[in-house]
Short mmCIF file of C-alpha atoms in Angstrom, two decimals:
data_model
loop_
_atom_site.label_atom_id
_atom_site.label_comp_id
_atom_site.label_asym_id
_atom_site.label_seq_id
_atom_site.Cartn_x
_atom_site.Cartn_y
_atom_site.Cartn_z
CA ALA A 103 0.18 -0.10 -0.76
CA GLN A 104 1.19 3.73 -0.52
CA SER A 105 0.44 6.80 1.41
CA VAL A 106 1.51 9.91 2.32
CA ALA A 107 1.69 12.08 5.26
CA GLN A 108 1.75 15.96 5.69
CA PRO A 109 2.30 16.02 9.45
CA GLU A 110 0.88 20.16 9.48
CA ASP A 111 -2.79 21.64 8.15
CA GLN A 112 -1.51 25.18 8.32
CA VAL A 113 2.37 26.36 7.77
CA ASN A 114 2.79 30.16 9.31
CA VAL A 115 5.86 32.54 7.57
CA ALA A 116 7.29 35.91 7.62
CA GLU A 117 8.09 37.30 3.79
CA GLY A 118 11.50 36.52 3.34
CA ASN A 119 12.38 34.21 5.98
CA PRO A 120 13.07 30.58 4.70
CA LEU A 121 9.63 28.14 3.85
CA THR A 122 9.18 24.43 4.77
CA VAL A 123 6.31 22.38 4.46
CA LYS A 124 6.77 18.65 5.50
CA CYS A 125 6.01 15.59 3.60
CA THR A 126 6.62 12.14 4.81
CA TYR A 127 5.62 8.54 2.69
CA SER A 128 5.06 4.90 2.59
CA VAL A 129 5.69 2.45 -0.05
CA SER A 130 6.76 -0.60 -0.52
CA GLY A 131 9.06 -0.10 -3.57
CA ASN A 132 10.75 3.11 -4.75
CA PRO A 133 8.82 6.07 -4.65
CA TYR A 134 7.77 8.38 -7.51
CA LEU A 135 7.17 12.31 -5.41
CA PHE A 136 5.18 15.08 -6.27
CA TRP A 137 4.09 18.42 -5.09
CA TYR A 138 1.42 20.63 -6.81
CA VAL A 139 0.09 23.93 -5.23
CA GLN A 140 -3.63 25.13 -5.75
CA TYR A 141 -4.30 29.29 -5.64
CA PRO A 142 -8.31 29.80 -4.36
CA ASN A 143 -10.78 28.17 -6.61
CA ARG A 144 -7.91 27.11 -9.29
CA GLY A 145 -6.82 23.51 -10.88
CA LEU A 146 -3.84 22.27 -8.79
CA GLN A 147 -0.15 22.91 -10.68
CA PHE A 148 2.65 21.21 -10.85
CA LEU A 149 5.68 22.31 -9.10
CA LEU A 150 8.56 19.60 -9.14
CA LYS A 151 9.12 15.66 -8.59
CA TYR A 152 11.32 13.50 -7.90
CA ILE A 153 11.43 10.22 -10.41
CA THR A 154 15.03 9.13 -9.53
CA GLY A 155 18.74 10.85 -9.37
CA ASP A 156 19.58 13.64 -7.46
CA ASN A 157 17.86 14.02 -4.17
CA LEU A 158 18.01 17.88 -4.86
CA VAL A 159 15.15 18.86 -6.95
CA LYS A 160 14.58 21.74 -7.82
CA GLY A 161 11.10 23.63 -9.60
CA SER A 162 8.96 26.06 -10.62
CA TYR A 163 9.04 29.77 -8.91
CA GLY A 164 12.10 29.29 -6.69
CA PHE A 165 10.70 25.79 -4.93
CA GLU A 166 12.96 23.15 -4.51
CA ALA A 167 12.20 19.88 -2.01
CA GLU A 168 14.87 17.08 -0.79
CA PHE A 169 14.44 13.66 -1.21
CA ASN A 170 15.67 11.62 1.88
CA LYS A 171 15.33 7.92 1.44
CA SER A 172 16.57 7.02 5.47
CA GLN A 173 13.59 9.47 6.14
CA THR A 174 10.86 8.65 3.73
CA SER A 175 10.39 12.14 3.53
CA PHE A 176 10.45 15.15 0.82
CA HIS A 177 9.83 18.37 2.13
CA LEU A 178 9.26 21.03 0.30
CA LYS A 179 11.04 24.46 0.72
CA LYS A 180 12.05 27.94 -0.85
CA PRO A 181 14.64 30.33 0.65
CA SER A 182 13.40 33.30 0.96
CA ALA A 183 9.45 32.92 0.97
CA LEU A 184 6.99 35.23 -0.74
CA VAL A 185 3.08 36.83 0.09
CA SER A 186 2.39 34.83 -3.58
CA ASP A 187 3.45 31.90 -2.53
CA SER A 188 0.47 31.74 -0.53
CA ALA A 189 -1.33 28.82 -1.14
CA LEU A 190 -2.79 25.38 -0.68
CA TYR A 191 0.66 22.16 -1.08
CA PHE A 192 0.32 18.75 -2.11
CA CYS A 193 2.28 16.64 -2.27
CA ALA A 194 1.45 12.85 -3.37
CA VAL A 195 3.02 9.38 -3.83
CA ARG A 196 3.34 7.05 -6.37
CA ASP A 197 5.12 3.29 -5.85
CA GLU A 198 6.31 2.53 -8.98
CA GLY A 199 6.37 -1.34 -8.45
CA SER A 200 2.53 -0.80 -7.59
CA ALA A 201 -0.71 -0.74 -10.50
CA ARG A 202 -2.06 1.96 -8.23
CA GLN A 203 -2.18 5.48 -9.05
CA LEU A 204 -1.00 8.47 -7.21
CA THR A 205 -2.31 9.23 -3.62
CA PHE A 206 -2.05 12.63 -2.22
CA GLY A 207 -2.11 14.06 1.13
CA SER A 208 -4.29 16.00 2.82
CA GLY A 209 -2.95 19.86 1.89
CA THR A 210 -0.81 22.14 3.58
CA GLN A 211 -2.09 25.82 3.84
CA LEU A 212 0.79 27.49 3.93
CA THR A 213 0.26 31.58 4.70
CA VAL A 214 3.28 33.65 4.00
CA LEU A 215 2.87 36.82 6.55
CA PRO A 216 4.05 40.94 4.73
CA ASN B 134 -4.28 26.33 -25.79
CA ALA B 135 -7.34 25.76 -23.63
CA GLY B 136 -5.35 22.36 -21.48
CA VAL B 137 -7.64 20.82 -19.62
CA THR B 138 -11.60 22.01 -19.47
CA GLN B 139 -14.36 20.83 -17.46
CA THR B 140 -18.19 22.25 -17.80
CA PRO B 141 -19.84 23.18 -15.91
CA LYS B 142 -18.35 25.21 -12.83
CA PHE B 143 -21.16 25.13 -10.25
CA GLN B 144 -23.92 22.74 -10.98
CA VAL B 145 -27.01 22.46 -7.91
CA LEU B 146 -28.16 18.98 -7.90
CA LYS B 147 -31.59 17.24 -6.32
CA THR B 148 -30.64 14.32 -4.27
CA GLY B 149 -31.53 11.51 -6.80
CA GLN B 150 -31.04 13.30 -10.24
CA SER B 151 -28.73 12.72 -12.72
CA MET B 152 -25.97 14.23 -14.13
CA THR B 153 -22.40 15.08 -16.17
CA LEU B 154 -19.92 16.19 -15.82
CA GLN B 155 -17.39 17.31 -18.77
CA CYS B 156 -13.53 17.28 -19.55
CA ALA B 157 -11.99 17.74 -22.39
CA GLN B 158 -8.18 18.54 -22.63
CA ASP B 159 -6.14 19.23 -25.84
CA MET B 160 -2.53 18.15 -25.22
CA ASN B 161 -3.28 14.76 -27.37
CA HIS B 162 -2.72 13.31 -23.44
CA GLU B 163 -3.30 9.92 -23.26
CA TYR B 164 -3.81 9.43 -19.05
CA MET B 165 -7.12 11.68 -17.94
CA SER B 166 -8.30 10.97 -13.81
CA TRP B 167 -11.36 12.47 -12.11
CA TYR B 168 -10.71 13.60 -8.91
CA ARG B 169 -12.41 14.66 -5.84
CA GLN B 170 -11.31 17.51 -3.86
CA ASP B 171 -13.03 18.01 0.46
CA PRO B 172 -11.82 19.66 2.94
CA GLY B 173 -9.23 18.19 5.06
CA MET B 174 -9.30 14.58 2.38
CA GLY B 175 -6.83 15.90 -0.27
CA LEU B 176 -7.30 14.47 -3.97
CA ARG B 177 -9.31 11.38 -3.77
CA LEU B 178 -9.13 9.29 -7.41
CA ILE B 179 -12.75 8.39 -8.42
CA HIS B 180 -11.86 6.56 -12.14
CA TYR B 181 -8.87 7.14 -14.94
CA SER B 182 -8.16 5.98 -18.19
CA VAL B 183 -4.65 5.33 -20.51
CA GLY B 184 -6.21 5.69 -23.15
CA ALA B 185 -9.58 5.87 -24.97
CA GLY B 186 -11.54 2.84 -24.78
CA ILE B 187 -9.95 1.95 -21.90
CA THR B 188 -10.65 3.26 -18.05
CA ASP B 189 -10.47 1.52 -14.57
CA GLN B 190 -11.28 2.18 -10.71
CA GLY B 191 -9.74 4.61 -9.04
CA GLU B 192 -9.81 4.67 -4.69
CA VAL B 193 -13.57 5.72 -4.65
CA PRO B 194 -15.66 4.68 -7.51
CA ASN B 195 -19.05 4.27 -6.57
CA GLY B 196 -21.82 6.00 -7.47
CA TYR B 197 -19.25 7.47 -10.55
CA ASN B 198 -19.95 6.00 -14.38
CA VAL B 199 -16.76 6.91 -16.56
CA SER B 200 -16.42 6.12 -20.51
CA ARG B 201 -13.14 7.63 -23.18
CA SER B 202 -13.97 7.22 -26.42
CA THR B 203 -11.82 9.61 -27.61
CA THR B 204 -8.14 10.35 -26.81
CA GLU B 205 -9.99 14.58 -25.70
CA ASP B 206 -12.89 13.96 -23.95
CA PHE B 207 -13.62 11.64 -20.68
CA PRO B 208 -17.07 12.57 -18.29
CA LEU B 209 -17.98 11.51 -15.21
CA ARG B 210 -21.60 10.18 -14.96
CA LEU B 211 -23.36 10.35 -11.63
CA LEU B 212 -26.49 8.11 -11.91
CA SER B 213 -28.61 9.09 -8.79
CA ALA B 214 -26.78 11.72 -6.98
CA ALA B 215 -26.33 11.67 -3.21
CA PRO B 216 -25.65 14.55 -0.80
CA SER B 217 -22.03 12.72 0.08
CA GLN B 218 -21.71 13.39 -3.26
CA THR B 219 -21.45 17.57 -2.98
CA SER B 220 -17.66 18.19 -4.00
CA VAL B 221 -15.38 20.29 -5.83
CA TYR B 222 -14.54 17.92 -9.05
CA PHE B 223 -11.53 18.10 -10.78
CA CYS B 224 -10.57 16.39 -14.38
CA ALA B 225 -6.62 15.96 -15.28
CA SER B 226 -4.47 14.87 -18.05
CA SER B 227 -0.77 13.40 -18.31
CA TYR B 228 1.21 12.69 -21.02
CA SER B 229 2.76 9.61 -18.79
CA PRO B 230 0.18 7.00 -18.85
CA LEU B 231 2.99 5.19 -15.97
CA GLY B 232 2.02 7.84 -12.97
CA ILE B 233 5.98 9.80 -13.52
CA GLY B 234 4.42 12.35 -15.91
CA GLU B 235 2.73 15.99 -14.29
CA LEU B 236 -0.99 16.40 -14.18
CA PHE B 237 -2.10 19.27 -16.11
CA PHE B 238 -5.65 19.61 -14.18
CA GLY B 239 -8.74 21.69 -14.62
CA GLU B 240 -10.10 24.12 -12.92
CA GLY B 241 -13.15 22.06 -11.22
CA SER B 242 -16.28 21.83 -11.25
CA ARG B 243 -18.31 22.75 -7.58
CA LEU B 244 -21.38 20.06 -7.33
CA THR B 245 -23.89 20.76 -4.58
CA VAL B 246 -26.59 17.73 -4.20
CA LEU B 247 -29.43 19.02 -1.58
#
């Protein structure tokens, strides 16, 4: 079975400070990992993915994520937060060896305070 | 290039009524899927398709039907609406049927069942 957890429903950070949105996963085989962002009343937009290779993945809008196999984590990070980064963020996972489709986390609401 | 187009954006139904949510993509993607989004539960997969004529069930398929007669279109049918189907529905497509490609989402369809 595959699952993903986002332990924080809400993250608040001051503009200009670094931000981290946490994600942990559980799979039987190798994971495919994704981050998506959702702005109010919009569909989800792809940010970045880890399939294989370098553990540090860079994505859209200055975001990056680090794949940590020993801790089964894939935390989303940005060195300097912008007010416009305020949105709902979703982590998603798929087990490489499974026929299961993508499983999404419950989402983390990020608020960047001016 | 319109991407993924969903109609209608809003719909109110009475219990027992039927309706179809339309989804069309113009990116020639083989993979298409339907998700529902409920507060605190993230996105849950309803049905998906890896090509014309091929569909399969996701995590929460009960009460929903799909068909895929063309690459472009993937309608979702509610046969007899129930209040538990009140949700926001998202259609998504991808160039990769193997689950390693990014998903492109529509803007969503907000359904209320009274």
